[in-house]
Structures are given as structure tokens and as C-alpha cells.
Amino acid sequence: MRAETQAALIDQLRAHVAARTTGLAEREARVARDVYLSPAVLDAERALLRRVPVVVAHASEIAPGAAVPVDRAGEPLVLVRDPGGTLRGFLNVCRHRGTLLVPHACTARKALVCRYHAWTYDLTGRLTHVPQGEAFPSVAEERPGLVEVPVVERHGFVWTGVPQLGVLDEDLAGFGLASHHLLRAITWRRACNWKLVIDAFVEGYHVTSLHHDSIRRFFLDAAVQEAFGPHLRSAGARRELTSTAAPEIRDVATVFYLLFPNTVLVLHPDWISAITVWPDGVDHCRFEHRMLVPHAPRDDAERDRWDRSHALIVEQVFAREDLEIAEAIQAGLGAHADDSFRIGRQEHGLAHFHGALAAAIASSSCQRA
Ligand code: FES
Ligand SMILES: [Fe+2]
């Protein structure tokens, strides 16, 4: 992030703290209860997540000579990095009778071989061998290779297409995302709609109460937020804001990004949470968390500090506070108290997220019509 942007955010936060205010939208908003329950909405969201650039892996998870299956909103993909380092993505299905080609991460130095009848593809996806090939006259004509899904590497992640991040590209480059080291990765299946998880990361209103006994002590009540197209950048004031003279933003605030639609970055003081949430039915989701540190731990003390931080932030704050609340909301949706929920002026990140999602879905439906 540019130094001027950091200074401007710090000034805004200081002004809010001095005035005992926080960033407020002009008006209150509403989100319909049905968006967390509707199979039709879920289908539209899945289609969107398969159409727009999304994070499907950390680049370091696909070593040279490896093939790694990933799931893009219910659609199986395989990421393949050849020994020279070139990364490609394909639909993870054999062109014979559709077997999942790579069920588990494996070494693939030269070829991918389907275990059912041994159709063989090279690492560019080209079909190179069909046992008893004379029985398939259509194959000689059509040469059905793997269906390619374009992937790119940006900011240390593998995306399905070039992410359109605008000025946030500069922010993320400035924080050195691309050179971060993946220290730990977890995946959990949780009993809530995927958007309820995103909702928990686009407002800071809940920190005082929900996180009272865990991280509340690190924060002041002031936060600011700005939208960049469908994406969001938020900054929540930390206690150091009032005591540190000429700081960088991460010395005095926690910066959050929503990389629309389903990835959230949380910039803790000395490491980064990268969260990607996928729908798994209307009332379940897959929560992926990657702990990114600026470099591999240099000694036991550093490893210990990051382990303790992971235990507090991921296993306590995210798992037992944010995700439990998302599940508690899902459980409450069966009681039809309201057709829509209230979004306060300080929670406007939710209105932005749901608005951007509805707009993206509407625009993809128009393109299809
Ligand atoms: S389904 Fe893959 S070779 Fe037959
Ligand atoms: Fe939270």
C-alpha cells in the first residue's frame, strides 16, 4: 500500500478515535433472508464462482512436477505444474467416460494417466495414448484433450483468470503477498451458507461483543471502509494508534480486504490470514484458511509465536467465534421472524458485498440471455 494511502487511513482513524465516531454509510440497509436459503440463488452463485477469477490455491501448493485436484464451487479442476515451472489448469475429468482423472495430489512429471482404462494425457492436456485405440475411430479425428481452465499466478495465489483488483493490486504488491511463505493451511466444512462467513469479515461492529474475551483488547472502536469496484478495503484501529508516532498502517490498524467474491485477507501485525469460502449446499460451506508469514520461521521462538497466534486467531476467534455465529444465524433461519435482516450504517460492508454479488449475478444472466 502506498505511503500516502497509509497516512490517509491513519488520519481518518485518528479523527474517528478523537471524535469517538466510526465510519458510517449514509443509510441503513437490508439483506433478504432468502439469499441464505434459496437453491436458485445458490445455483447462480456457483455459476458465478465458476465464471469469475477466484483463488483456487496458493502457488506454493503446486510444486514443479505436481498435479493437485481442487474444487471450484463443485466443479473438479486439476492444477498441474510441469517440471519447468509452467502452471496449467484443466477440468479434472477424463475425456473417455468422465472418471475423475486425479483424485489425490500426485507427482506428474510427464503425463496424467487415467486409472480406469489408461487413457494418457501429457502435461499440456493433449491426449497421447489410448489403449486399443482402433476401437475409437472418433478419437483420431477429434483428439479430445483435457479441457483447459486458464489459471494465472498473482500475489502468491493461483486464480482462475486475471483478477481485476484495480488499485488494490498496488496495495497487495506493497505488502509483499507474492513472496510470503505458506506456514499452515486448514480446510473446514461448516454448517452455514458461505455468505454468512464473508458477512463476518466485512464488518467490525461485532468485535466489542463477540470477540470480547479474545481480541477485543487489541482494538479501538473506530473503523473505515472503502469499496473498489466489487472489492472492499477496511481498516480497524488498534490500540497502538494513539501511542505510535509515525507508523505504518499495520503498526496501528488491522487491514482487511474482500477480494470479491469469496476471498478475504486479514493483515495481522506480522502475518496474513487468507480465507476462501466456497458454497457446499445452501446451508454448508467449505472454509479454507491459509496462514502466510513473511518468511519461513527462522528459529523455534518465531515458530512458537506464530503457532500461538494461529491458535488464538484461527482456532479461537475464527472457529469458535465468527464461524459459530455464522452457524447460529443459519440455525435461526428456520424461524421466519423477518423477510430481511437489518444492516446498520457501520455494517455497510455487508450491503456492499450483497449488492455486488447480486449485480454480478444479474450481469452474467444478462450475458446468457
Ligand atoms: S474413463 Fe478414463 S480411461 Fe476410461
Ligand atoms: Fe470477527
Coordinates of C-alpha atoms and ligand atoms in Angstrom, one line a residue:
M1 CA 0.0 0.0 0.0
R2 CA 1.3 3.4 -0.9
A3 CA 2.7 5.6 1.9
E4 CA 0.1 8.4 1.2
T5 CA -2.8 5.9 1.4
Q6 CA -1.4 4.5 4.7
A7 CA -1.1 8.1 6.1
A8 CA -4.6 9.0 4.9
L9 CA -6.2 5.9 6.5
I10 CA -4.3 6.6 9.8
D11 CA -5.5 10.2 9.8
Q12 CA -9.1 9.1 9.2
L13 CA -8.9 6.5 12.0
R14 CA -7.3 9.1 14.4
A15 CA -10.0 11.6 13.6
H16 CA -12.7 9.0 14.4
V17 CA -11.0 8.0 17.7
A18 CA -10.7 11.6 18.7
A19 CA -14.4 12.3 17.9
R20 CA -15.5 8.9 19.3
T21 CA -17.1 8.0 16.0
T22 CA -16.6 5.4 13.3
G23 CA -17.1 5.1 9.5
L24 CA -20.9 5.2 8.7
A25 CA -22.7 4.8 5.5
E26 CA -25.5 7.3 4.6
R27 CA -28.3 4.9 5.4
E28 CA -29.2 1.6 7.0
A29 CA -29.8 -1.3 4.5
R30 CA -31.4 -4.7 4.4
V31 CA -30.4 -8.2 3.2
A32 CA -33.1 -10.7 2.3
R33 CA -33.3 -13.8 4.4
D34 CA -33.9 -15.9 1.3
V35 CA -30.4 -15.3 -0.1
Y36 CA -29.1 -17.7 2.6
L37 CA -31.8 -20.4 1.9
S38 CA -32.6 -20.4 -1.8
P39 CA -31.3 -23.2 -4.1
A40 CA -31.9 -20.9 -7.1
V41 CA -29.6 -18.3 -5.6
L42 CA -27.0 -21.0 -4.8
D43 CA -27.1 -22.2 -8.4
A44 CA -26.5 -18.7 -9.6
E45 CA -23.6 -18.2 -7.2
R46 CA -22.0 -21.4 -8.2
A47 CA -22.2 -20.4 -11.8
L48 CA -20.6 -17.0 -10.9
L49 CA -17.8 -18.6 -8.9
R50 CA -17.0 -20.8 -12.0
R51 CA -17.0 -17.8 -14.3
V52 CA -15.0 -15.1 -12.5
P53 CA -11.4 -15.1 -11.3
V54 CA -11.2 -16.8 -7.9
V55 CA -8.4 -18.1 -5.7
V56 CA -8.1 -21.9 -6.0
A57 CA -4.7 -22.5 -4.3
H58 CA -1.6 -20.9 -3.0
A59 CA 1.1 -21.1 -5.7
S60 CA 3.4 -22.9 -3.3
E61 CA 0.9 -25.7 -3.0
I62 CA 1.6 -26.8 -6.6
A63 CA 5.3 -27.8 -6.8
P64 CA 7.1 -28.4 -10.1
G65 CA 6.1 -31.9 -11.3
A66 CA 2.9 -32.0 -9.2
A67 CA -0.8 -32.4 -10.1
V68 CA -3.2 -31.2 -7.4
P69 CA -7.0 -31.5 -7.6
V70 CA -9.1 -28.5 -6.4
D71 CA -12.8 -27.9 -6.2
R72 CA -14.2 -24.8 -7.8
A73 CA -17.7 -24.5 -6.4
G74 CA -18.5 -28.2 -7.1
E75 CA -16.6 -28.3 -10.3
P76 CA -13.4 -30.5 -10.1
L77 CA -10.3 -29.0 -11.5
V78 CA -6.7 -30.2 -11.5
L79 CA -3.7 -27.8 -11.4
V80 CA -0.6 -29.2 -13.0
R81 CA 2.9 -27.6 -12.8
D82 CA 5.4 -29.1 -15.2
P83 CA 9.0 -29.7 -14.1
G84 CA 9.9 -26.4 -15.8
G85 CA 7.5 -24.5 -13.6
T86 CA 4.7 -23.7 -16.0
L87 CA 1.3 -24.0 -14.4
R88 CA -1.9 -25.1 -16.2
G89 CA -5.4 -25.9 -15.1
F90 CA -7.9 -28.4 -16.5
L91 CA -11.3 -29.8 -15.8
N92 CA -10.3 -32.9 -13.8
V93 CA -12.2 -35.4 -15.9
C94 CA -11.1 -38.0 -18.4
R95 CA -12.4 -37.5 -21.9
H96 CA -13.2 -41.2 -22.2
R97 CA -16.0 -41.8 -19.7
G98 CA -15.5 -39.0 -17.3
T99 CA -13.6 -40.5 -14.4
L100 CA -12.0 -38.1 -12.0
L101 CA -8.6 -38.1 -13.5
V102 CA -6.5 -37.0 -10.5
P103 CA -8.4 -38.0 -7.3
H104 CA -5.5 -37.0 -5.0
A105 CA -2.4 -34.8 -5.2
C106 CA 0.3 -36.7 -7.0
T107 CA 3.6 -36.5 -8.9
A108 CA 3.1 -35.9 -12.6
R109 CA 6.5 -35.4 -14.3
K110 CA 5.5 -36.3 -17.8
A111 CA 1.9 -37.5 -18.1
L112 CA -1.5 -37.9 -16.4
V113 CA -2.9 -41.5 -16.8
C114 CA -6.5 -42.3 -16.1
R115 CA -6.6 -45.3 -13.8
Y116 CA -9.8 -46.7 -15.4
H117 CA -8.6 -47.6 -18.9
A118 CA -5.3 -45.8 -19.0
W119 CA -6.0 -43.0 -21.4
T120 CA -3.0 -40.8 -21.1
Y121 CA -2.6 -37.0 -21.4
D122 CA 0.6 -35.0 -21.5
L123 CA 1.1 -32.1 -19.1
T124 CA -0.3 -29.7 -21.7
G125 CA -3.5 -31.7 -21.7
R126 CA -3.0 -33.4 -25.0
L127 CA -4.3 -36.9 -25.4
T128 CA -1.2 -39.0 -26.2
H129 CA -2.3 -42.6 -25.8
V130 CA -5.5 -44.7 -26.0
P131 CA -5.1 -48.4 -25.4
Q132 CA -6.8 -50.4 -28.2
G133 CA -7.2 -47.0 -30.0
E134 CA -8.6 -48.6 -33.2
A135 CA -11.8 -49.1 -31.3
F136 CA -12.4 -45.4 -31.1
P137 CA -12.4 -44.0 -34.7
S138 CA -13.8 -40.7 -33.3
V139 CA -10.6 -40.1 -31.3
A140 CA -8.3 -40.0 -34.2
E141 CA -10.5 -37.3 -35.7
E142 CA -11.3 -35.3 -32.6
R143 CA -8.2 -35.8 -30.4
P144 CA -10.1 -34.9 -27.2
G145 CA -7.6 -33.5 -24.8
L146 CA -8.3 -32.2 -21.3
V147 CA -10.5 -29.1 -21.2
E148 CA -8.2 -26.3 -20.2
V149 CA -9.2 -23.8 -17.5
P150 CA -6.9 -20.8 -17.7
V151 CA -5.1 -20.0 -14.5
V152 CA -2.7 -17.3 -13.5
E153 CA -0.5 -16.6 -10.5
R154 CA -0.9 -13.3 -8.8
H155 CA 0.1 -12.1 -5.3
G156 CA 1.2 -15.7 -4.5
F157 CA -2.1 -17.3 -5.3
V158 CA -3.4 -19.3 -8.2
W159 CA -6.5 -17.6 -9.7
T160 CA -8.9 -18.9 -12.4
G161 CA -8.3 -15.8 -14.6
V162 CA -6.7 -12.5 -14.1
P163 CA -8.2 -10.8 -11.0
Q164 CA -9.4 -7.3 -11.7
L165 CA -8.3 -5.6 -8.5
G166 CA -7.6 -2.1 -9.7
V167 CA -5.5 -0.1 -7.2
L168 CA -5.7 -2.9 -4.7
D169 CA -3.1 -4.6 -6.9
E170 CA -0.6 -2.0 -5.7
D171 CA -1.7 -2.5 -2.1
L172 CA -1.1 -6.2 -2.2
A173 CA 2.2 -5.9 -4.1
G174 CA 3.3 -3.3 -1.4
F175 CA 2.6 -5.8 1.4
G176 CA 4.7 -8.4 -0.5
L177 CA 2.0 -11.0 -0.7
A178 CA 3.7 -12.8 -3.5
S179 CA 6.9 -13.5 -1.5
H180 CA 5.0 -14.7 1.6
H181 CA 5.6 -18.3 2.9
L182 CA 2.6 -20.6 3.5
L183 CA 3.1 -21.8 7.0
R184 CA -0.2 -23.6 7.7
A185 CA -3.4 -24.4 5.8
I186 CA -6.6 -25.8 7.1
T187 CA -10.0 -26.6 5.5
W188 CA -13.2 -27.0 7.5
R189 CA -16.7 -27.8 6.5
R190 CA -19.1 -25.7 8.5
A191 CA -22.9 -25.7 8.8
C192 CA -23.7 -22.3 7.3
N193 CA -24.2 -20.5 4.0
W194 CA -20.9 -19.4 2.6
K195 CA -22.0 -15.7 2.6
L196 CA -22.6 -15.7 6.3
V197 CA -18.8 -16.3 6.7
I198 CA -18.0 -13.4 4.3
D199 CA -20.5 -11.2 6.3
A200 CA -18.5 -11.8 9.4
F201 CA -15.3 -10.4 7.8
V202 CA -16.8 -7.2 6.3
E203 CA -18.0 -5.5 9.4
G204 CA -16.2 -4.8 12.7
Y205 CA -19.3 -3.9 14.7
H206 CA -19.2 -7.3 16.4
V207 CA -15.7 -7.1 17.7
T208 CA -16.6 -5.5 21.0
S209 CA -19.1 -8.1 22.0
L210 CA -18.4 -11.4 20.1
H211 CA -14.6 -11.1 20.5
H212 CA -14.7 -9.5 23.9
D213 CA -12.7 -12.2 25.6
S214 CA -10.2 -12.9 22.8
I215 CA -9.1 -10.0 20.7
R216 CA -11.2 -7.1 21.8
R217 CA -8.3 -5.9 24.0
F218 CA -6.2 -5.1 20.8
F219 CA -8.8 -2.8 19.2
L220 CA -10.4 0.6 19.5
D221 CA -14.0 1.1 18.2
A222 CA -13.1 3.1 15.0
A223 CA -13.0 1.5 11.5
V224 CA -13.1 2.8 8.0
Q225 CA -14.0 1.1 4.8
E226 CA -13.8 1.8 1.1
A227 CA -15.1 0.0 -2.0
F228 CA -13.0 -0.6 -5.1
G229 CA -15.4 -2.0 -7.7
P230 CA -16.9 -5.1 -6.0
H231 CA -13.9 -5.4 -3.6
L232 CA -13.5 -3.8 -0.2
R233 CA -10.7 -2.5 1.9
S234 CA -11.3 -1.9 5.6
A235 CA -9.1 -0.8 8.4
G236 CA -9.8 -1.3 12.1
A237 CA -7.9 0.8 14.6
R238 CA -5.6 -1.0 17.1
R239 CA -4.8 0.4 20.5
E240 CA -1.3 1.4 19.3
L241 CA -3.0 4.1 17.1
T242 CA -3.0 6.7 19.9
S243 CA 0.6 6.0 21.1
T244 CA 2.7 5.4 18.0
A245 CA 4.1 8.5 16.2
A246 CA 5.0 7.8 12.5
P247 CA 3.8 4.4 11.9
E248 CA 3.0 2.1 9.0
I249 CA -0.7 1.2 8.8
R250 CA -0.1 -2.4 10.1
D251 CA 1.5 -1.0 13.3
V252 CA -1.7 0.7 14.3
A253 CA -4.6 -0.9 12.4
T254 CA -5.7 -4.3 11.1
V255 CA -6.4 -4.1 7.3
F256 CA -9.0 -6.4 5.7
Y257 CA -9.7 -7.0 2.1
L258 CA -12.6 -8.6 0.5
L259 CA -11.3 -9.8 -2.9
F260 CA -14.7 -10.3 -4.4
P261 CA -16.5 -12.7 -4.4
N262 CA -15.1 -15.2 -1.9
T263 CA -11.6 -14.4 -0.6
V264 CA -10.8 -12.3 2.4
L265 CA -7.3 -11.2 3.5
V266 CA -6.7 -10.1 7.1
L267 CA -3.4 -8.4 7.6
H268 CA -2.4 -9.1 11.2
P269 CA 0.7 -7.2 12.5
D270 CA 3.2 -9.9 11.4
W271 CA 1.3 -12.4 9.3
I272 CA -1.7 -12.7 6.9
S273 CA -4.8 -14.7 7.0
A274 CA -6.0 -15.7 3.5
I275 CA -9.6 -17.1 3.7
T276 CA -11.5 -18.5 0.8
V277 CA -15.1 -19.7 1.4
W278 CA -17.0 -22.0 -1.0
P279 CA -20.6 -22.9 -1.0
D280 CA -21.3 -26.6 -0.3
G281 CA -25.1 -26.6 -0.4
V282 CA -27.2 -23.7 0.8
D283 CA -26.5 -24.4 4.4
H284 CA -22.9 -25.6 4.4
C285 CA -19.7 -24.2 3.2
R286 CA -16.0 -25.1 2.9
F287 CA -13.8 -22.6 4.8
E288 CA -10.2 -22.6 3.7
H289 CA -7.6 -20.7 5.8
R290 CA -4.0 -20.2 4.8
M291 CA -1.5 -18.7 7.3
L292 CA 1.0 -16.6 5.3
V293 CA 4.1 -15.4 7.0
P294 CA 6.8 -13.1 5.5
H295 CA 9.4 -15.8 5.6
A296 CA 9.8 -19.4 6.9
P297 CA 10.3 -19.4 10.7
R298 CA 14.0 -18.7 11.5
D299 CA 14.0 -20.2 14.9
D300 CA 11.9 -22.0 17.5
A301 CA 10.9 -18.8 19.1
E302 CA 9.5 -17.4 15.9
R303 CA 7.7 -20.7 15.1
D304 CA 6.2 -20.7 18.6
R305 CA 5.0 -17.1 18.3
W306 CA 3.2 -17.9 15.0
D307 CA 1.8 -21.2 16.5
R308 CA 0.3 -19.2 19.4
S309 CA -1.1 -16.6 17.1
H310 CA -2.7 -19.3 14.9
A311 CA -4.2 -20.9 18.0
L312 CA -5.7 -17.6 19.1
I313 CA -6.8 -16.2 15.7
V314 CA -7.8 -19.2 13.7
E315 CA -8.7 -21.9 16.2
Q316 CA -10.4 -19.5 18.7
V317 CA -11.5 -16.3 17.1
F318 CA -12.4 -17.6 13.6
A319 CA -13.5 -21.2 14.5
R320 CA -15.2 -20.7 17.9
E321 CA -16.5 -17.1 17.5
D322 CA -17.0 -16.0 13.8
L323 CA -17.9 -19.4 12.3
E324 CA -20.0 -20.4 15.3
I325 CA -22.0 -17.2 14.9
A326 CA -22.4 -17.9 11.2
E327 CA -23.8 -21.3 12.1
A328 CA -26.0 -19.8 14.7
I329 CA -27.5 -17.5 12.1
Q330 CA -28.1 -20.4 9.7
A331 CA -29.8 -22.3 12.5
G332 CA -32.0 -19.3 13.2
L333 CA -33.1 -19.0 9.6
G334 CA -35.6 -21.8 10.1
A335 CA -37.6 -19.4 12.2
H336 CA -39.2 -16.9 9.9
A337 CA -39.0 -13.8 12.1
D338 CA -38.1 -11.4 9.3
D339 CA -38.1 -11.5 5.5
S340 CA -34.9 -9.4 5.6
F341 CA -32.2 -8.5 8.1
R342 CA -31.1 -5.0 9.2
I343 CA -27.7 -3.8 8.2
G344 CA -26.5 -0.9 10.3
R345 CA -24.7 2.1 8.9
Q346 CA -21.5 0.8 10.4
E347 CA -22.0 -2.6 8.8
H348 CA -22.2 -1.3 5.3
G349 CA -19.6 -3.7 4.0
L350 CA -22.4 -6.3 4.1
A351 CA -24.7 -4.2 1.9
H352 CA -21.8 -3.6 -0.5
F353 CA -21.0 -7.3 -0.7
H354 CA -24.5 -8.5 -1.2
G355 CA -25.2 -5.7 -3.7
A356 CA -22.0 -6.5 -5.7
L357 CA -23.0 -10.2 -5.7
A358 CA -26.5 -9.6 -6.9
A359 CA -25.1 -7.2 -9.6
A360 CA -22.5 -9.7 -10.8
I361 CA -25.2 -12.5 -11.0
A362 CA -27.6 -10.2 -12.8
S363 CA -24.9 -9.2 -15.3
S364 CA -24.0 -12.8 -16.0
S365 CA -27.7 -13.7 -16.5
C366 CA -28.0 -10.8 -19.0
Q367 CA -25.0 -12.1 -20.9
R368 CA -26.6 -15.5 -21.2
A369 CA -30.0 -14.1 -22.2
Ligands
FES1 S1 -12.6 -43.2 -18.1 FE1 -10.6 -42.6 -18.3 S2 -9.7 -44.1 -19.5 FE2 -11.7 -44.7 -19.4
FE2 FE -14.9 -11.5 13.8

